[in-house]
């Protein structure tokens, strides 16, 4: 776990108006931070700069104690949970969760122990031999999170993970993500354009408009002082 500190972050694509314009946000250790705003406000760009998928034009990105501006994504120890979950259809749940450990050359014993521990937390222990194609949307989301957990990532990053789901499933998944995040106590940054999601999921909400941070407050404060 680690805090994520964005200091005066600027992103310019070409010579146009900055996509992200002098944004400062401090995400506390274990906090669930929402980035919300209309399409094009810069929230995905900001998330991609945290992960390292996008160069930072100006400002400091600090994770824990480290300035990470010049670090490659794999050196940042963050876990991006993608919208489509990016699971391997031909691998079992066990092997999908184990994947990052196998890549890192972990022993079978370590793989076994970590995958079982994570799958217990995620209530997936009865589904370890199944393939992603036979799982519900919620279970797939949990497999994707399991993969992040076994890596001991310092933070979870979500980019509109629920936007392709129907309203009912979206509601269930919101509850599930929120519950898991609290149980794991893992620092989380979550991008959405959905106000309901923003107001129900986050400890705090950062509201962006045309690349500028408009508000940074708890849902309660935003509700009483919109
Ligand atoms: P959001 O995630 O809030 O929809 P984005 O971060 O995707 O917003 O985009 C913010 C702004 O930056 C938009 O004006 C978008 O068109 C622009 N933008 C995003 N990615 C690129 C890119 N690779 N090249 C040029 N402009 C981009
Ligand atoms: P999102 O808003 O979810 O990021 P988009 O459809 O806006 O999705 O962007 C998809 C991809 O296109 C991203 O990789 C983004 O960087 C890129 N992109 C977005 N806007 C522009 C733009 N104006 N010029 C070039 N690439 C862009």
GROMACS .gro file of C-alpha atoms and ligand atoms in nm:
model
  280
    1UNK     CA    1   0.000   0.000   0.000
    2UNK     CA    2   0.111   0.352  -0.060
    3UNK     CA    3  -0.019   0.700  -0.085
    4UNK     CA    4  -0.027   0.857  -0.430
    5UNK     CA    5   0.056   1.226  -0.454
    6UNK     CA    6  -0.005   1.426  -0.769
    7UNK     CA    7   0.161   1.769  -0.757
    8UNK     CA    8   0.073   2.028  -1.019
    9UNK     CA    9   0.036   1.765  -1.290
   10UNK     CA   10   0.012   1.894  -1.647
   11UNK     CA   11  -0.044   1.694  -1.965
   12UNK     CA   12  -0.028   1.850  -2.308
   13UNK     CA   13  -0.088   1.657  -2.627
   14UNK     CA   14   0.077   1.865  -2.901
   15UNK     CA   15   0.024   2.241  -2.868
   16UNK     CA   16  -0.346   2.222  -2.782
   17UNK     CA   17  -0.520   2.318  -2.459
   18UNK     CA   18  -0.380   2.096  -2.177
   19UNK     CA   19  -0.574   1.771  -2.130
   20UNK     CA   20  -0.474   1.791  -1.761
   21UNK     CA   21  -0.404   2.136  -1.623
   22UNK     CA   22  -0.215   2.185  -1.294
   23UNK     CA   23  -0.393   1.911  -1.100
   24UNK     CA   24  -0.290   1.833  -0.741
   25UNK     CA   25  -0.453   1.540  -0.561
   26UNK     CA   26  -0.328   1.354  -0.253
   27UNK     CA   27  -0.461   1.000  -0.228
   28UNK     CA   28  -0.414   0.873   0.128
   29UNK     CA   29  -0.294   0.527   0.219
   30UNK     CA   30  -0.595   0.294   0.190
   31UNK     CA   31  -0.821   0.561   0.050
   32UNK     CA   32  -1.077   0.507  -0.227
   33UNK     CA   33  -1.041   0.810  -0.456
   34UNK     CA   34  -1.280   0.874  -0.742
   35UNK     CA   35  -1.190   1.076  -1.052
   36UNK     CA   36  -1.517   1.192  -1.207
   37UNK     CA   37  -1.621   1.427  -1.484
   38UNK     CA   38  -1.768   1.435  -1.834
   39UNK     CA   39  -1.609   1.265  -2.133
   40UNK     CA   40  -1.288   1.441  -2.235
   41UNK     CA   41  -1.222   1.607  -1.896
   42UNK     CA   42  -0.887   1.431  -1.864
   43UNK     CA   43  -0.961   1.157  -1.611
   44UNK     CA   44  -0.824   0.865  -1.818
   45UNK     CA   45  -0.516   1.067  -1.904
   46UNK     CA   46  -0.456   1.134  -1.535
   47UNK     CA   47  -0.499   0.765  -1.450
   48UNK     CA   48  -0.263   0.665  -1.730
   49UNK     CA   49  -0.002   0.906  -1.593
   50UNK     CA   50  -0.030   0.742  -1.250
   51UNK     CA   51   0.027   0.396  -1.404
   52UNK     CA   52   0.300   0.518  -1.637
   53UNK     CA   53   0.125   0.459  -1.967
   54UNK     CA   54   0.143   0.829  -2.052
   55UNK     CA   55   0.433   1.074  -2.018
   56UNK     CA   56   0.388   1.361  -1.772
   57UNK     CA   57   0.444   1.705  -1.926
   58UNK     CA   58   0.497   1.883  -1.595
   59UNK     CA   59   0.457   1.829  -1.221
   60UNK     CA   60   0.548   1.545  -0.984
   61UNK     CA   61   0.391   1.203  -0.949
   62UNK     CA   62   0.487   1.047  -0.617
   63UNK     CA   63   0.397   0.696  -0.502
   64UNK     CA   64   0.486   0.630  -0.141
   65UNK     CA   65   0.815   0.814  -0.110
   66UNK     CA   66   0.926   0.771  -0.470
   67UNK     CA   67   0.895   1.020  -0.753
   68UNK     CA   68   0.789   0.795  -1.037
   69UNK     CA   69   0.772   1.036  -1.335
   70UNK     CA   70   1.053   0.851  -1.511
   71UNK     CA   71   0.973   0.497  -1.400
   72UNK     CA   72   0.829   0.241  -1.644
   73UNK     CA   73   0.486   0.096  -1.558
   74UNK     CA   74   0.629  -0.234  -1.430
   75UNK     CA   75   0.856  -0.048  -1.187
   76UNK     CA   76   0.564   0.127  -1.018
   77UNK     CA   77   0.404  -0.179  -0.860
   78UNK     CA   78   0.048  -0.070  -0.930
   79UNK     CA   79  -0.234  -0.288  -1.057
   80UNK     CA   80  -0.461  -0.162  -1.330
   81UNK     CA   81  -0.793  -0.346  -1.336
   82UNK     CA   82  -0.917  -0.314  -1.692
   83UNK     CA   83  -1.273  -0.272  -1.810
   84UNK     CA   84  -1.272  -0.601  -2.002
   85UNK     CA   85  -1.087  -0.771  -1.713
   86UNK     CA   86  -0.820  -0.897  -1.960
   87UNK     CA   87  -0.849  -1.258  -1.842
   88UNK     CA   88  -0.705  -1.550  -2.038
   89UNK     CA   89  -1.003  -1.756  -2.160
   90UNK     CA   90  -0.807  -2.081  -2.197
   91UNK     CA   91  -0.663  -2.068  -1.844
   92UNK     CA   92  -0.842  -2.170  -1.525
   93UNK     CA   93  -0.926  -1.918  -1.254
   94UNK     CA   94  -0.629  -2.052  -1.058
   95UNK     CA   95  -0.386  -1.997  -1.345
   96UNK     CA   96  -0.534  -1.656  -1.429
   97UNK     CA   97  -0.470  -1.539  -1.073
   98UNK     CA   98  -0.130  -1.711  -1.068
   99UNK     CA   99  -0.017  -1.551  -1.393
  100UNK     CA  100   0.191  -1.260  -1.254
  101UNK     CA  101   0.358  -1.495  -1.006
  102UNK     CA  102   0.452  -1.740  -1.283
  103UNK     CA  103   0.594  -1.451  -1.484
  104UNK     CA  104   0.803  -1.347  -1.186
  105UNK     CA  105   0.934  -1.705  -1.156
  106UNK     CA  106   0.773  -1.787  -0.820
  107UNK     CA  107   0.800  -2.146  -0.693
  108UNK     CA  108   0.496  -2.374  -0.721
  109UNK     CA  109   0.469  -2.366  -0.345
  110UNK     CA  110   0.455  -1.987  -0.332
  111UNK     CA  111   0.210  -1.973  -0.622
  112UNK     CA  112  -0.016  -2.225  -0.451
  113UNK     CA  113  -0.010  -2.045  -0.117
  114UNK     CA  114  -0.070  -1.696  -0.257
  115UNK     CA  115  -0.343  -1.797  -0.500
  116UNK     CA  116  -0.530  -1.989  -0.228
  117UNK     CA  117  -0.502  -1.700   0.014
  118UNK     CA  118  -0.627  -1.448  -0.243
  119UNK     CA  119  -0.909  -1.672  -0.362
  120UNK     CA  120  -1.029  -1.715  -0.006
  121UNK     CA  121  -1.043  -1.338   0.045
  122UNK     CA  122  -1.225  -1.301  -0.285
  123UNK     CA  123  -1.457  -1.597  -0.223
  124UNK     CA  124  -1.336  -1.768  -0.536
  125UNK     CA  125  -1.198  -2.081  -0.370
  126UNK     CA  126  -1.475  -2.299  -0.508
  127UNK     CA  127  -1.421  -2.180  -0.864
  128UNK     CA  128  -1.048  -2.227  -0.907
  129UNK     CA  129  -1.074  -2.495  -1.175
  130UNK     CA  130  -1.330  -2.310  -1.387
  131UNK     CA  131  -1.256  -2.101  -1.697
  132UNK     CA  132  -1.348  -1.730  -1.720
  133UNK     CA  133  -1.611  -1.803  -1.987
  134UNK     CA  134  -1.822  -1.986  -1.726
  135UNK     CA  135  -1.809  -1.712  -1.464
  136UNK     CA  136  -2.046  -1.427  -1.387
  137UNK     CA  137  -1.935  -1.068  -1.447
  138UNK     CA  138  -1.882  -1.024  -1.075
  139UNK     CA  139  -1.669  -1.334  -1.046
  140UNK     CA  140  -1.457  -1.225  -1.341
  141UNK     CA  141  -1.401  -0.888  -1.179
  142UNK     CA  142  -1.284  -1.068  -0.867
  143UNK     CA  143  -1.039  -1.283  -1.067
  144UNK     CA  144  -0.895  -0.963  -1.214
  145UNK     CA  145  -0.859  -0.824  -0.862
  146UNK     CA  146  -0.705  -1.152  -0.745
  147UNK     CA  147  -0.432  -1.110  -0.999
  148UNK     CA  148  -0.360  -0.768  -0.853
  149UNK     CA  149  -0.364  -0.898  -0.496
  150UNK     CA  150  -0.111  -1.181  -0.545
  151UNK     CA  151   0.134  -0.927  -0.681
  152UNK     CA  152   0.112  -0.727  -0.358
  153UNK     CA  153   0.046  -0.419  -0.567
  154UNK     CA  154   0.065  -0.088  -0.382
  155UNK     CA  155  -0.262   0.036  -0.531
  156UNK     CA  156  -0.554  -0.059  -0.754
  157UNK     CA  157  -0.646   0.159  -1.049
  158UNK     CA  158  -0.981   0.122  -1.224
  159UNK     CA  159  -1.080   0.285  -1.554
  160UNK     CA  160  -1.460   0.277  -1.584
  161UNK     CA  161  -1.476  -0.092  -1.495
  162UNK     CA  162  -1.855  -0.109  -1.493
  163UNK     CA  163  -1.950   0.099  -1.794
  164UNK     CA  164  -2.032  -0.199  -2.018
  165UNK     CA  165  -2.263  -0.368  -1.767
  166UNK     CA  166  -2.640  -0.342  -1.733
  167UNK     CA  167  -2.784  -0.134  -1.447
  168UNK     CA  168  -2.858  -0.426  -1.215
  169UNK     CA  169  -2.516  -0.587  -1.245
  170UNK     CA  170  -2.354  -0.248  -1.216
  171UNK     CA  171  -2.524  -0.196  -0.880
  172UNK     CA  172  -2.410  -0.536  -0.754
  173UNK     CA  173  -2.056  -0.481  -0.873
  174UNK     CA  174  -2.038  -0.141  -0.707
  175UNK     CA  175  -2.125  -0.300  -0.375
  176UNK     CA  176  -1.875  -0.576  -0.433
  177UNK     CA  177  -1.584  -0.352  -0.527
  178UNK     CA  178  -1.652  -0.124  -0.234
  179UNK     CA  179  -1.668  -0.416   0.011
  180UNK     CA  180  -1.346  -0.571  -0.120
  181UNK     CA  181  -1.160  -0.243  -0.123
  182UNK     CA  182  -1.248  -0.183   0.242
  183UNK     CA  183  -1.160  -0.538   0.339
  184UNK     CA  184  -0.821  -0.522   0.164
  185UNK     CA  185  -0.761  -0.163   0.272
  186UNK     CA  186  -0.582  -0.103  -0.055
  187UNK     CA  187  -0.529   0.246  -0.197
  188UNK     CA  188  -0.760   0.281  -0.497
  189UNK     CA  189  -0.810   0.533  -0.775
  190UNK     CA  190  -1.127   0.482  -0.976
  191UNK     CA  191  -1.228   0.666  -1.292
  192UNK     CA  192  -1.594   0.708  -1.383
  193UNK     CA  193  -1.826   0.952  -1.559
  194UNK     CA  194  -2.119   0.818  -1.352
  195UNK     CA  195  -2.227   1.050  -1.068
  196UNK     CA  196  -2.402   0.773  -0.874
  197UNK     CA  197  -2.091   0.561  -0.882
  198UNK     CA  198  -1.882   0.855  -0.770
  199UNK     CA  199  -2.113   0.941  -0.480
  200UNK     CA  200  -2.158   0.584  -0.354
  201UNK     CA  201  -1.808   0.439  -0.392
  202UNK     CA  202  -1.552   0.697  -0.295
  203UNK     CA  203  -1.405   0.813   0.032
  204UNK     CA  204  -1.334   1.129  -0.163
  205UNK     CA  205  -1.426   1.250  -0.508
  206UNK     CA  206  -1.209   1.460  -0.739
  207UNK     CA  207  -1.426   1.644  -0.990
  208UNK     CA  208  -1.251   1.736  -1.317
  209UNK     CA  209  -1.369   1.972  -1.585
  210UNK     CA  210  -1.171   2.044  -1.900
  211UNK     CA  211  -0.853   1.921  -1.737
  212UNK     CA  212  -0.893   2.134  -1.424
  213UNK     CA  213  -0.967   2.006  -1.072
  214UNK     CA  214  -1.295   2.171  -0.970
  215UNK     CA  215  -1.358   2.007  -0.634
  216UNK     CA  216  -1.197   1.753  -0.404
  217UNK     CA  217  -1.427   1.647  -0.123
  218UNK     CA  218  -1.611   1.360   0.041
  219UNK     CA  219  -1.943   1.255  -0.117
  220UNK     CA  220  -2.122   1.400   0.186
  221UNK     CA  221  -1.958   1.740   0.140
  222UNK     CA  222  -2.034   1.734  -0.231
  223UNK     CA  223  -2.392   1.641  -0.161
  224UNK     CA  224  -2.453   1.926   0.080
  225UNK     CA  225  -2.238   2.175  -0.112
  226UNK     CA  226  -2.258   2.087  -0.484
  227LIG     P1  227  -1.173   1.135  -2.025
  227LIG     O1  228  -1.106   1.013  -1.976
  227LIG     O2  229  -1.218   1.224  -1.916
  227LIG     O3  230  -1.283   1.104  -2.123
  227LIG     P2  231  -0.928   1.178  -2.168
  227LIG     O4  232  -0.824   1.179  -2.064
  227LIG     O5  233  -0.946   1.053  -2.247
  227LIG     O6  234  -1.065   1.223  -2.103
  227LIG     O7  235  -0.901   1.297  -2.269
  227LIG     C1  236  -0.878   1.430  -2.226
  227LIG     C2  237  -0.851   1.516  -2.346
  227LIG     O8  238  -0.727   1.480  -2.406
  227LIG     C3  239  -0.956   1.504  -2.456
  227LIG     O9  240  -0.969   1.630  -2.515
  227LIG     C4  241  -0.893   1.404  -2.552
  227LIG    O10  242  -0.940   1.421  -2.682
  227LIG     C5  243  -0.747   1.437  -2.540
  227LIG     N1  244  -0.662   1.319  -2.563
  227LIG     C6  245  -0.664   1.204  -2.495
  227LIG     N2  246  -0.571   1.117  -2.541
  227LIG     C7  247  -0.509   1.182  -2.643
  227LIG     C8  248  -0.404   1.148  -2.732
  227LIG     N3  249  -0.344   1.029  -2.726
  227LIG     N4  250  -0.367   1.240  -2.824
  227LIG     C9  251  -0.425   1.360  -2.829
  227LIG     N5  252  -0.524   1.400  -2.748
  227LIG    C10  253  -0.567   1.313  -2.656
  228LIG     P1  254  -1.149   0.704  -2.307
  228LIG     O1  255  -1.225   0.833  -2.300
  228LIG     O2  256  -1.219   0.591  -2.236
  228LIG     O3  257  -1.005   0.717  -2.272
  228LIG     P2  258  -1.135   0.738  -2.591
  228LIG     O4  259  -1.220   0.669  -2.692
  228LIG     O5  260  -1.150   0.883  -2.563
  228LIG     O6  261  -1.151   0.653  -2.458
  228LIG     O7  262  -0.981   0.715  -2.626
  228LIG     C1  263  -0.936   0.592  -2.675
  228LIG     C2  264  -0.790   0.608  -2.715
  228LIG     O8  265  -0.775   0.714  -2.811
  228LIG     C3  266  -0.702   0.644  -2.598
  228LIG     O9  267  -0.582   0.569  -2.606
  228LIG     C4  268  -0.674   0.792  -2.613
  228LIG    O10  269  -0.544   0.825  -2.567
  228LIG     C5  270  -0.683   0.811  -2.762
  228LIG     N1  271  -0.737   0.945  -2.793
  228LIG     C6  272  -0.841   1.007  -2.734
  228LIG     N2  273  -0.861   1.130  -2.784
  228LIG     C7  274  -0.763   1.146  -2.878
  228LIG     C8  275  -0.729   1.252  -2.967
  228LIG     N3  276  -0.794   1.368  -2.968
  228LIG     N4  277  -0.625   1.232  -3.050
  228LIG     C9  278  -0.558   1.118  -3.049
  228LIG     N5  279  -0.585   1.014  -2.969
  228LIG    C10  280  -0.686   1.028  -2.885
   0.00000   0.00000   0.00000
